[in-house]
mmCIF file of C-alpha atoms in Angstrom:
data_model
loop_
_atom_site.group_PDB
_atom_site.id
_atom_site.type_symbol
_atom_site.label_atom_id
_atom_site.label_comp_id
_atom_site.label_asym_id
_atom_site.label_seq_id
_atom_site.Cartn_x
_atom_site.Cartn_y
_atom_site.Cartn_z
ATOM 1 C CA MET U 272 -21.005 -87.638 -9.705
ATOM 2 C CA TYR U 273 -19.689 -86.207 -12.913
ATOM 3 C CA LYS U 274 -19.762 -82.899 -14.734
ATOM 4 C CA LEU U 275 -19.503 -82.246 -18.425
ATOM 5 C CA ASN U 276 -16.745 -79.964 -19.718
ATOM 6 C CA GLN U 277 -16.509 -77.660 -22.685
ATOM 7 C CA SER U 278 -13.581 -79.718 -23.936
ATOM 8 C CA ASN U 279 -13.714 -83.382 -24.898
ATOM 9 C CA SER U 280 -13.621 -84.583 -21.315
ATOM 10 C CA ILE U 281 -15.737 -84.946 -18.212
ATOM 11 C CA THR U 282 -14.845 -84.140 -14.627
ATOM 12 C CA ARG U 283 -15.226 -86.668 -11.831
ATOM 13 C CA LEU U 284 -16.283 -84.413 -8.984
ATOM 14 C CA ALA U 285 -14.971 -86.653 -6.198
ATOM 15 C CA ASP U 286 -11.354 -85.919 -7.052
ATOM 16 C CA ASN U 287 -11.560 -83.323 -9.853
ATOM 17 C CA ALA U 288 -10.176 -85.796 -12.311
ATOM 18 C CA SER U 289 -10.448 -85.021 -16.004
ATOM 19 C CA ILE U 290 -11.564 -88.108 -17.845
ATOM 20 C CA PRO U 291 -11.146 -88.214 -21.621
ATOM 21 C CA ASN U 292 -13.829 -89.362 -23.991
ATOM 22 C CA ASP U 293 -12.043 -92.615 -24.710
ATOM 23 C CA PRO U 294 -13.856 -95.944 -24.313
ATOM 24 C CA ALA U 295 -10.520 -97.621 -23.612
ATOM 25 C CA ASN U 296 -10.106 -95.467 -20.510
ATOM 26 C CA THR U 297 -11.332 -97.452 -17.516
ATOM 27 C CA ASP U 298 -12.699 -94.360 -15.792
ATOM 28 C CA TYR U 299 -14.661 -93.400 -18.865
ATOM 29 C CA ALA U 300 -16.044 -96.918 -19.098
ATOM 30 C CA ASN U 301 -17.136 -96.569 -15.468
ATOM 31 C CA TYR U 302 -18.791 -93.254 -16.391
ATOM 32 C CA LEU U 303 -20.700 -94.939 -19.219
ATOM 33 C CA GLN U 304 -21.794 -97.609 -16.748
ATOM 34 C CA TRP U 305 -22.955 -94.859 -14.385
ATOM 35 C CA LEU U 306 -24.946 -93.265 -17.217
ATOM 36 C CA SER U 307 -26.538 -96.596 -18.100
ATOM 37 C CA GLU U 308 -27.834 -96.820 -14.537
ATOM 38 C CA GLY U 309 -29.974 -93.765 -15.194
ATOM 39 C CA ASN U 310 -27.728 -91.087 -13.744
ATOM 40 C CA THR U 311 -27.230 -87.669 -15.287
ATOM 41 C CA PRO U 312 -24.061 -85.560 -15.149
ATOM 42 C CA GLU U 313 -24.069 -81.921 -14.215
ATOM 43 C CA PRO U 314 -24.119 -79.647 -17.271
ATOM 44 C CA ALA U 315 -20.991 -77.894 -18.447
ATOM 45 C CA ASP U 316 -20.351 -74.363 -17.305
ATOM 46 C CA ILE U 317 -21.596 -71.790 -19.792
ATOM 47 C CA PRO U 318 -18.588 -69.820 -21.026
ATOM 48 C CA PRO U 319 -18.761 -66.099 -20.162
ATOM 49 C CA GLU U 320 -19.828 -63.684 -22.841
ATOM 50 C CA PRO U 321 -16.826 -62.003 -24.452
ATOM 51 C CA THR U 322 -16.152 -58.433 -23.338
ATOM 52 C CA TYR U 323 -16.354 -55.534 -25.749
ATOM 53 C CA GLN U 324 -12.557 -55.315 -25.652
ATOM 54 C CA GLU U 325 -12.267 -58.931 -26.721
ATOM 55 C CA LEU U 326 -14.838 -58.479 -29.488
ATOM 56 C CA ARG U 327 -13.112 -55.392 -30.762
ATOM 57 C CA ALA U 328 -9.677 -56.956 -30.607
ATOM 58 C CA SER U 329 -10.783 -59.826 -32.770
ATOM 59 C CA ALA U 330 -12.459 -57.530 -35.308
ATOM 60 C CA TYR U 331 -9.920 -54.729 -35.770
ATOM 61 C CA PRO U 332 -8.081 -54.715 -39.112
ATOM 62 C CA PRO U 333 -4.369 -55.558 -38.994
ATOM 63 C CA ALA U 334 -2.311 -52.633 -37.690
ATOM 64 C CA THR U 335 0.179 -53.356 -40.447
ATOM 65 C CA ASN U 336 -2.382 -51.882 -42.859
ATOM 66 C CA TYR U 337 -1.967 -48.510 -41.146
ATOM 67 C CA LEU U 338 1.823 -48.741 -41.008
ATOM 68 C CA ASP U 339 1.917 -49.704 -44.665
ATOM 69 C CA ALA U 340 -0.162 -46.623 -45.474
ATOM 70 C CA ILE U 341 2.252 -44.358 -43.539
ATOM 71 C CA VAL U 342 5.291 -45.814 -45.284
ATOM 72 C CA LYS U 343 3.694 -45.310 -48.669
ATOM 73 C CA GLY U 344 2.194 -41.928 -47.772
ATOM 74 C CA ASP U 345 -1.178 -43.279 -48.806
ATOM 75 C CA THR U 346 -3.644 -41.092 -46.935
ATOM 76 C CA ALA U 347 -6.627 -42.903 -48.409
ATOM 77 C CA GLN U 348 -5.388 -46.263 -47.077
ATOM 78 C CA ALA U 349 -4.687 -44.690 -43.702
ATOM 79 C CA GLN U 350 -8.177 -43.186 -43.598
ATOM 80 C CA ALA U 351 -9.669 -46.534 -44.616
ATOM 81 C CA TYR U 352 -7.920 -48.166 -41.670
ATOM 82 C CA ILE U 353 -9.247 -45.490 -39.313
ATOM 83 C CA ASP U 354 -12.754 -45.883 -40.711
ATOM 84 C CA GLU U 355 -12.641 -49.637 -40.232
ATOM 85 C CA CYS U 356 -11.535 -49.170 -36.637
ATOM 86 C CA LEU U 357 -14.327 -46.681 -35.952
ATOM 87 C CA ALA U 358 -16.835 -49.085 -37.496
ATOM 88 C CA VAL U 359 -15.672 -51.818 -35.126
ATOM 89 C CA LYS U 360 -15.984 -49.481 -32.149
ATOM 90 C CA ALA U 361 -19.509 -48.566 -33.246
ATOM 91 C CA LYS U 362 -20.419 -52.237 -33.679
ATOM 92 C CA TYR U 363 -19.139 -53.157 -30.209
ATOM 93 C CA PRO U 364 -19.811 -50.122 -27.962
ATOM 94 C CA LYS U 365 -18.620 -49.872 -24.369
ATOM 95 C CA MET G 137 3.105 -107.618 -1.198
ATOM 96 C CA ARG G 138 1.434 -108.138 2.136
ATOM 97 C CA VAL G 139 -2.333 -108.190 2.471
ATOM 98 C CA SER G 140 -3.290 -107.504 6.044
ATOM 99 C CA ASP G 141 -6.507 -106.749 7.873
ATOM 100 C CA THR G 142 -6.403 -105.423 11.414
ATOM 101 C CA THR G 143 -9.731 -103.719 11.835
ATOM 102 C CA ALA G 144 -12.636 -104.915 9.762
ATOM 103 C CA GLU G 145 -14.899 -107.896 10.195
ATOM 104 C CA ALA G 146 -15.870 -110.424 7.578
ATOM 105 C CA THR G 147 -13.667 -108.707 5.092
ATOM 106 C CA ARG G 148 -12.924 -110.066 1.699
ATOM 107 C CA SER G 149 -9.635 -109.307 0.081
ATOM 108 C CA ALA G 150 -8.718 -109.874 -3.528
ATOM 109 C CA LEU G 151 -5.626 -109.150 -5.503
ATOM 110 C CA SER G 152 -6.088 -109.182 -9.223
ATOM 111 C CA GLN G 153 -4.009 -108.116 -12.147
ATOM 112 C CA MET G 154 -5.249 -108.175 -15.698
ATOM 113 C CA VAL G 155 -2.792 -108.250 -18.571
ATOM 114 C CA GLU G 156 -3.348 -105.720 -21.337
ATOM 115 C CA HIS G 157 -5.008 -107.140 -24.454
ATOM 116 C CA ASN G 158 -1.951 -106.481 -26.601
ATOM 117 C CA ASN G 159 0.088 -108.691 -24.311
ATOM 118 C CA SER G 160 -2.645 -111.280 -23.766
ATOM 119 C CA ILE G 161 -3.846 -112.124 -27.241
ATOM 120 C CA ASP G 162 -0.827 -114.195 -28.248
ATOM 121 C CA LEU G 163 -1.666 -116.569 -25.393
ATOM 122 C CA ALA G 164 -5.144 -117.411 -26.730
ATOM 123 C CA GLY G 165 -5.409 -121.149 -27.229
ATOM 124 C CA GLN G 166 -1.978 -121.681 -25.727
ATOM 125 C CA THR G 167 -0.697 -123.438 -22.643
ATOM 126 C CA VAL G 168 0.266 -120.949 -19.950
ATOM 127 C CA THR G 169 1.734 -121.278 -16.506
ATOM 128 C CA LEU G 170 1.135 -119.065 -13.490
ATOM 129 C CA SER G 171 3.724 -119.171 -10.731
ATOM 130 C CA PHE G 172 4.097 -117.270 -7.505
ATOM 131 C CA TRP G 173 5.455 -117.434 -3.990
ATOM 132 C CA ILE G 174 3.189 -117.086 -0.985
ATOM 133 C CA ARG G 175 3.241 -117.376 2.778
ATOM 134 C CA PHE G 176 0.609 -116.875 5.476
ATOM 135 C CA SER G 177 0.783 -115.646 9.037
ATOM 136 C CA ALA G 178 -0.735 -118.926 10.232
ATOM 137 C CA SER G 179 -1.519 -122.279 8.709
ATOM 138 C CA SER G 180 -5.141 -121.962 9.722
ATOM 139 C CA ARG G 181 -7.396 -118.973 9.539
ATOM 140 C CA PRO G 182 -10.142 -118.328 12.067
ATOM 141 C CA ALA G 183 -12.587 -118.106 9.197
ATOM 142 C CA THR G 184 -13.325 -121.367 7.464
ATOM 143 C CA SER G 185 -13.293 -120.291 3.847
ATOM 144 C CA GLU G 186 -10.288 -121.238 1.762
ATOM 145 C CA PHE G 187 -7.744 -119.203 -0.080
ATOM 146 C CA VAL G 188 -8.216 -119.317 -3.834
ATOM 147 C CA TYR G 189 -6.061 -118.380 -6.762
ATOM 148 C CA GLN G 190 -7.134 -118.456 -10.330
ATOM 149 C CA LEU G 191 -6.425 -117.516 -13.901
ATOM 150 C CA SER G 192 -9.145 -115.221 -15.200
ATOM 151 C CA GLU G 193 -10.032 -115.224 -18.866
ATOM 152 C CA TYR G 194 -12.030 -112.379 -20.402
ATOM 153 C CA ASP G 195 -13.746 -112.470 -23.758
ATOM 154 C CA SER G 196 -13.604 -108.698 -24.288
ATOM 155 C CA ILE G 197 -10.721 -106.350 -24.891
ATOM 156 C CA ASP G 198 -9.375 -104.575 -21.817
ATOM 157 C CA PRO G 199 -12.702 -104.748 -19.948
ATOM 158 C CA ALA G 200 -13.209 -101.943 -17.489
ATOM 159 C CA HIS G 201 -14.814 -104.003 -14.783
ATOM 160 C CA SER G 202 -12.195 -106.608 -14.151
ATOM 161 C CA SER G 203 -14.105 -108.197 -11.286
ATOM 162 C CA THR G 204 -16.950 -109.230 -13.538
ATOM 163 C CA GLY G 205 -17.276 -110.913 -16.865
ATOM 164 C CA ALA G 206 -14.387 -113.260 -16.323
ATOM 165 C CA THR G 207 -14.389 -116.986 -16.704
ATOM 166 C CA ARG G 208 -12.964 -118.456 -13.563
ATOM 167 C CA ALA G 209 -12.966 -122.160 -14.280
ATOM 168 C CA ASN G 210 -9.411 -122.427 -13.120
ATOM 169 C CA ASP G 211 -9.838 -121.930 -9.403
ATOM 170 C CA ILE G 212 -7.222 -123.603 -7.259
ATOM 171 C CA VAL G 213 -7.764 -123.854 -3.518
ATOM 172 C CA ILE G 214 -5.167 -123.795 -0.778
ATOM 173 C CA ASN G 215 -7.025 -125.454 2.028
ATOM 174 C CA ASN G 216 -7.446 -123.890 5.388
ATOM 175 C CA GLY G 217 -5.187 -125.744 7.789
ATOM 176 C CA SER G 218 -2.577 -126.274 5.091
ATOM 177 C CA LEU G 219 -1.603 -122.692 4.464
ATOM 178 C CA PRO G 220 2.185 -122.427 4.222
ATOM 179 C CA THR G 221 3.825 -120.170 6.787
ATOM 180 C CA VAL G 222 7.165 -120.172 4.982
ATOM 181 C CA TRP G 223 7.684 -118.972 1.439
ATOM 182 C CA THR G 224 6.300 -121.646 -0.875
ATOM 183 C CA LYS G 225 6.128 -121.657 -4.633
ATOM 184 C CA TYR G 226 2.913 -122.604 -6.417
ATOM 185 C CA THR G 227 2.499 -123.213 -10.132
ATOM 186 C CA HIS G 228 -0.604 -123.684 -12.172
ATOM 187 C CA THR G 229 -0.730 -124.660 -15.855
ATOM 188 C CA VAL G 230 -3.825 -124.383 -18.040
ATOM 189 C CA ILE G 231 -4.775 -124.241 -21.707
ATOM 190 C CA VAL G 232 -6.349 -120.879 -22.392
ATOM 191 C CA ALA G 233 -9.515 -120.645 -24.460
ATOM 192 C CA SER G 234 -8.985 -119.612 -28.052
ATOM 193 C CA THR G 235 -11.628 -116.903 -27.599
ATOM 194 C CA MET G 236 -9.727 -115.234 -24.742
ATOM 195 C CA LYS G 237 -9.111 -111.501 -25.237
ATOM 196 C CA ASN G 238 -7.584 -110.745 -21.845
ATOM 197 C CA ILE G 239 -5.984 -112.868 -19.222
ATOM 198 C CA GLY G 240 -5.238 -112.127 -15.603
ATOM 199 C CA ALA G 241 -4.378 -113.599 -12.253
ATOM 200 C CA ARG G 242 -6.495 -113.299 -9.139
ATOM 201 C CA PHE G 243 -5.934 -114.170 -5.488
ATOM 202 C CA LEU G 244 -8.955 -114.261 -3.262
ATOM 203 C CA CYS G 245 -9.342 -114.538 0.465
ATOM 204 C CA ALA G 246 -13.087 -114.692 0.809
ATOM 205 C CA GLU G 247 -13.203 -113.955 4.519
ATOM 206 C CA GLN G 248 -9.912 -112.793 5.914
ATOM 207 C CA ARG G 249 -11.264 -112.173 9.395
ATOM 208 C CA ALA G 250 -14.598 -113.385 10.634
ATOM 209 C CA ALA G 251 -14.725 -111.046 13.614
ATOM 210 C CA SER G 252 -12.828 -108.056 14.928
ATOM 211 C CA SER G 253 -11.877 -110.026 18.036
ATOM 212 C CA GLU G 254 -9.658 -112.237 15.949
ATOM 213 C CA GLY G 255 -6.028 -111.389 15.597
ATOM 214 C CA ASP G 256 -4.478 -110.068 12.451
ATOM 215 C CA PHE G 257 -4.223 -112.557 9.662
ATOM 216 C CA TRP G 258 -2.063 -111.715 6.702
ATOM 217 C CA TYR G 259 -0.567 -113.240 3.636
ATOM 218 C CA GLU G 260 2.259 -112.174 1.382
ATOM 219 C CA ILE G 261 2.619 -112.796 -2.334
ATOM 220 C CA ALA G 262 5.770 -112.310 -4.375
ATOM 221 C CA GLU G 263 7.257 -112.969 -7.786
ATOM 222 C CA VAL G 264 4.004 -113.553 -9.619
ATOM 223 C CA GLN G 265 4.734 -114.609 -13.175
ATOM 224 C CA LEU G 266 2.553 -115.662 -16.080
ATOM 225 C CA GLU G 267 4.293 -117.199 -19.048
ATOM 226 C CA ALA G 268 3.693 -119.307 -22.132
ATOM 227 C CA GLY G 269 4.396 -122.995 -21.850
ATOM 228 C CA SER G 270 4.010 -125.596 -19.149
ATOM 229 C CA VAL G 271 7.157 -124.866 -17.183
ATOM 230 C CA ALA G 272 7.456 -122.177 -14.520
ATOM 231 C CA THR G 273 10.840 -120.614 -15.152
ATOM 232 C CA PRO G 274 12.702 -118.625 -12.472
ATOM 233 C CA PHE G 275 11.201 -115.207 -11.860
ATOM 234 C CA GLU G 276 12.543 -112.624 -14.287
ATOM 235 C CA HIS G 277 14.008 -109.734 -12.354
ATOM 236 C CA ARG G 278 14.053 -106.535 -14.377
ATOM 237 C CA GLN G 279 16.264 -103.549 -13.807
ATOM 238 C CA TYR G 280 14.592 -100.672 -11.999
ATOM 239 C CA GLY G 281 14.623 -98.477 -15.086
ATOM 240 C CA GLN G 282 12.944 -101.117 -17.198
ATOM 241 C CA GLU G 283 10.260 -101.704 -14.610
ATOM 242 C CA LEU G 284 9.638 -97.981 -14.221
ATOM 243 C CA ALA G 285 9.284 -97.454 -17.973
ATOM 244 C CA LEU G 286 6.816 -100.311 -18.217
ATOM 245 C CA CYS G 287 4.774 -98.930 -15.320
ATOM 246 C CA GLN G 288 4.666 -95.493 -16.923
ATOM 247 C CA ARG G 289 2.650 -96.905 -19.783
ATOM 248 C CA TYR G 290 -0.200 -97.076 -17.259
ATOM 249 C CA TYR G 291 0.505 -94.390 -14.673
ATOM 250 C CA GLU G 292 2.692 -91.331 -14.446
ATOM 251 C CA ILE G 293 3.133 -88.570 -11.946
ATOM 252 C CA GLY G 294 4.973 -85.346 -12.577
ATOM 253 C CA ARG G 295 4.981 -81.616 -12.289
ATOM 254 C CA VAL G 296 3.610 -78.995 -14.622
ATOM 255 C CA TYR G 297 6.016 -76.150 -15.306
ATOM 256 C CA GLY G 298 4.178 -73.390 -17.096
ATOM 257 C CA GLN G 299 5.160 -70.287 -18.989
ATOM 258 C CA VAL G 300 3.963 -67.320 -16.995
ATOM 259 C CA TYR G 301 2.326 -64.426 -18.742
ATOM 260 C CA PHE G 302 2.799 -61.387 -16.556
ATOM 261 C CA TYR G 303 -0.087 -59.062 -17.085
ATOM 262 C CA ASN G 304 1.372 -56.717 -14.503
ATOM 263 C CA SER G 305 4.858 -55.879 -13.293
ATOM 264 C CA THR G 306 4.443 -58.174 -10.318
ATOM 265 C CA ILE G 307 2.755 -61.537 -10.146
ATOM 266 C CA ASN G 308 -0.793 -61.473 -8.919
ATOM 267 C CA ALA G 309 -3.827 -63.653 -8.801
ATOM 268 C CA SER G 310 -4.783 -62.913 -12.385
ATOM 269 C CA ASP G 311 -1.533 -64.241 -13.823
ATOM 270 C CA ARG G 312 -1.877 -67.579 -15.493
ATOM 271 C CA PHE G 313 0.227 -70.457 -16.665
ATOM 272 C CA ASP G 314 -0.308 -72.213 -19.958
ATOM 273 C CA ALA G 315 1.582 -75.432 -20.380
ATOM 274 C CA SER G 316 1.577 -78.666 -22.226
ATOM 275 C CA PHE G 317 3.704 -81.672 -21.675
ATOM 276 C CA SER G 318 4.478 -84.979 -23.298
ATOM 277 C CA TYR G 319 4.427 -88.118 -21.245
ATOM 278 C CA LYS G 320 7.581 -90.084 -20.612
ATOM 279 C CA ALA G 321 5.815 -93.119 -22.040
ATOM 280 C CA THR G 322 2.853 -93.370 -24.375
ATOM 281 C CA LYS G 323 -0.114 -94.469 -22.341
ATOM 282 C CA ARG G 324 -2.250 -97.520 -22.989
ATOM 283 C CA ALA G 325 -5.192 -95.200 -23.654
ATOM 284 C CA SER G 326 -5.936 -91.535 -23.138
ATOM 285 C CA PRO G 327 -5.368 -91.236 -19.415
ATOM 286 C CA THR G 328 -7.412 -89.697 -16.637
ATOM 287 C CA VAL G 329 -5.617 -86.562 -15.442
ATOM 288 C CA VAL G 330 -5.698 -84.973 -12.002
ATOM 289 C CA LEU G 331 -3.981 -81.639 -11.395
ATOM 290 C CA THR G 332 -3.109 -80.501 -7.905
ATOM 291 C CA ALA G 333 -1.857 -77.020 -7.124
ATOM 292 C CA ILE G 334 1.498 -76.949 -5.360
ATOM 293 C CA THR G 335 1.051 -73.702 -3.497
ATOM 294 C CA ALA G 336 -1.886 -72.747 -1.361
ATOM 295 C CA GLY G 337 -3.752 -69.511 -1.103
ATOM 296 C CA THR G 338 -3.967 -66.739 -3.675
ATOM 297 C CA TYR G 339 -2.033 -68.532 -6.359
ATOM 298 C CA SER G 340 -3.500 -71.975 -5.891
ATOM 299 C CA THR G 341 -6.076 -71.792 -8.658
ATOM 300 C CA VAL G 342 -6.065 -74.812 -10.916
ATOM 301 C CA VAL G 343 -8.671 -74.989 -13.629
ATOM 302 C CA ASN G 344 -8.799 -78.726 -13.801
ATOM 303 C CA THR G 345 -10.019 -79.156 -17.327
ATOM 304 C CA PRO G 346 -6.929 -79.977 -19.333
ATOM 305 C CA GLU G 347 -7.349 -80.269 -23.061
ATOM 306 C CA MET G 348 -5.638 -82.235 -25.808
ATOM 307 C CA LEU G 349 -6.024 -85.294 -23.640
ATOM 308 C CA SER G 350 -4.297 -88.065 -25.495
ATOM 309 C CA ALA G 351 -2.099 -91.051 -24.824
ATOM 310 C CA ARG G 352 0.980 -88.980 -25.633
ATOM 311 C CA ARG G 353 0.468 -85.490 -24.230
ATOM 312 C CA VAL G 354 -1.865 -83.126 -22.459
ATOM 313 C CA GLY G 355 -2.391 -79.377 -22.403
ATOM 314 C CA VAL G 356 -2.964 -77.464 -19.183
ATOM 315 C CA PHE G 357 -4.366 -73.991 -19.450
ATOM 316 C CA ASP G 358 -5.198 -71.160 -17.160
ATOM 317 C CA ILE G 359 -3.615 -72.231 -13.914
ATOM 318 C CA ALA G 360 -2.077 -69.813 -11.468
ATOM 319 C CA THR G 361 0.661 -71.980 -10.032
ATOM 320 C CA ASP G 362 2.860 -74.905 -10.793
ATOM 321 C CA ALA G 363 0.982 -78.108 -10.251
ATOM 322 C CA THR G 364 1.544 -81.808 -9.898
ATOM 323 C CA PHE G 365 -0.305 -84.168 -12.132
ATOM 324 C CA THR G 366 -1.204 -87.800 -12.191
ATOM 325 C CA SER G 367 -2.142 -89.485 -15.442
ATOM 326 C CA ALA G 368 -3.670 -92.922 -15.200
ATOM 327 C CA SER G 369 -4.700 -95.357 -17.916
ATOM 328 C CA GLU G 370 -4.694 -98.510 -15.885
ATOM 329 C CA LEU G 371 -6.813 -101.499 -16.667
#
């Protein structure tokens, strides 16, 4: 029995071996043979949905924008940074 | 290498070794000689079938199923009743087909024991050598380091040492290792990788889906302990 992975490999369930998608690999060739006999691998695990923290972290503007505004005394740039952060929080609520 | 059977009935044993395409192809259409030493535990086996050795020729590159698809027109029989009980050298010279993509040697004992009541019957094979030409030269003994490096092209075992990211002041079950490592020898093909956690219990988690699987290196992510690995790209 085999299971598909998210990455470019499959797992052989008997020994948890990761088999690359390489026709020159003997184990992969055996997997293809197994498929040709009408067998079907288990589907890959569905990756978990990202948390709101992860979504926010990837969307926040660079903190250097805020620091740059402080150094320059640019209140408008600082406020723009804050507004962008608040917009991200609103987009990805808790 | 000793091949022994002490339990099963009507068992068939076969030793086979295919030579990688890159090392076989220059022999296509050439004269080659197989040589080896062998001895048996008795000159006669209880079962009546003979012992056979052969050169196997394959018309595909590094075929996965080495027991099938081979031309075995070169069978040589050592007759039952005449099996040598002292080390004896055998040689066998053939002209390989020009269409050969892979070549290999195979030793077959079709029925090692006919019944469990029979005593153990074994045979030992040593210094198997396949070479170009019609003369079996003395077996080439390699230094241990050379032999190990050549073997690592097909199989390697080792240990994964990761870089720990401490999410807390003390290690706990949520801490993870990310690691990648390069093989000591480039593999024949992208190898099959098995990770095994070294410690048991809380920190034994191994997410056994390495990435960047290639003939040169592999990446291991999200494991909670050091682990051993085996990487195999054998024929």
